[in-house]
Amino acid sequence: MPKAVKGVLIECDPSIKAIILKIDQDKHDYIVEDLDDQHLVIKESQLPRLKERLEEVLADTQQMPDESGSD
């Protein structure tokens, strides 16, 4: 019998969506449905955790400013 899952519709850039898909690929804990290039349905209960994981990945990929003092 089908089971209903509460979901949240999110809209994001395709680049962010690709990161979310990569985060979800191992355990499939977050995504309920992949709708199109910019929309996903995410499990409502997992949304805060997904935000944390996404922030971690984005922080790891951002370059740190050069602090050598050369202006």
CSV table of C-alpha atoms in Angstrom, one decimal:
chain,number,residue,atom,x,y,z
A,1,MET,CA,0.0,0.0,0.0
A,2,PRO,CA,1.4,3.5,-0.9
A,3,LYS,CA,2.6,5.6,2.0
A,4,ALA,CA,2.1,9.4,2.0
A,5,VAL,CA,5.2,11.5,2.8
A,6,LYS,CA,5.0,15.2,3.7
A,7,GLY,CA,7.1,17.2,1.3
A,8,VAL,CA,8.2,20.7,0.7
A,9,LEU,CA,8.5,22.2,-2.8
A,10,ILE,CA,11.8,24.0,-3.3
A,11,GLU,CA,13.1,26.1,-6.2
A,12,CYS,CA,16.8,26.4,-6.8
A,13,ASP,CA,19.4,27.0,-9.5
A,14,PRO,CA,20.4,24.0,-11.5
A,15,SER,CA,23.9,24.1,-9.9
A,16,ILE,CA,22.4,24.0,-6.4
A,17,LYS,CA,20.0,21.2,-7.5
A,18,ALA,CA,23.0,19.2,-8.7
A,19,ILE,CA,24.6,19.5,-5.3
A,20,ILE,CA,21.4,18.4,-3.6
A,21,LEU,CA,21.1,15.4,-5.9
A,22,LYS,CA,24.7,14.4,-5.1
A,23,ILE,CA,24.0,14.7,-1.3
A,24,ASP,CA,20.9,12.5,-1.7
A,25,GLN,CA,22.4,9.9,-4.0
A,26,ASP,CA,23.8,7.6,-1.3
A,27,LYS,CA,20.9,7.1,1.1
A,28,HIS,CA,18.0,8.8,-0.7
A,29,ASP,CA,17.0,10.5,2.6
A,30,TYR,CA,16.0,13.9,1.3
A,31,ILE,CA,14.3,13.9,-2.1
A,32,VAL,CA,10.8,12.8,-2.6
A,33,GLU,CA,10.5,13.8,-6.3
A,34,ASP,CA,12.7,15.5,-8.9
A,35,LEU,CA,10.3,17.6,-10.8
A,36,ASP,CA,12.4,19.6,-13.4
A,37,ASP,CA,15.6,21.6,-13.7
A,38,GLN,CA,14.7,24.0,-10.9
A,39,HIS,CA,12.2,22.2,-8.6
A,40,LEU,CA,12.4,19.4,-6.1
A,41,VAL,CA,10.1,18.0,-3.5
A,42,ILE,CA,12.0,17.4,-0.3
A,43,LYS,CA,10.9,15.4,2.8
A,44,GLU,CA,9.7,18.1,5.2
A,45,SER,CA,11.3,16.4,8.2
A,46,GLN,CA,14.7,16.3,6.5
A,47,LEU,CA,14.7,19.9,5.3
A,48,PRO,CA,16.7,21.4,8.2
A,49,ARG,CA,19.4,18.7,7.9
A,50,LEU,CA,19.6,19.1,4.1
A,51,LYS,CA,20.1,22.9,4.6
A,52,GLU,CA,23.0,22.1,7.0
A,53,ARG,CA,24.6,19.6,4.6
A,54,LEU,CA,24.2,22.1,1.7
A,55,GLU,CA,25.9,24.9,3.7
A,56,GLU,CA,28.8,22.6,4.5
A,57,VAL,CA,29.3,21.6,0.9
A,58,LEU,CA,29.1,25.2,-0.3
A,59,ALA,CA,31.5,26.4,2.5
A,60,ASP,CA,34.0,23.7,1.4
A,61,THR,CA,33.8,24.8,-2.3
A,62,GLN,CA,34.1,28.6,-1.7
A,63,GLN,CA,37.6,30.0,-1.9
A,64,MET,CA,39.0,31.7,1.1
A,65,PRO,CA,40.0,35.4,0.5
A,66,ASP,CA,43.7,36.0,0.2
A,67,GLU,CA,44.9,37.4,3.5
A,68,SER,CA,48.5,38.1,2.5
A,69,GLY,CA,47.8,41.8,2.8
A,70,SER,CA,48.6,42.6,-0.9
A,71,ASP,CA,46.2,45.3,-1.9
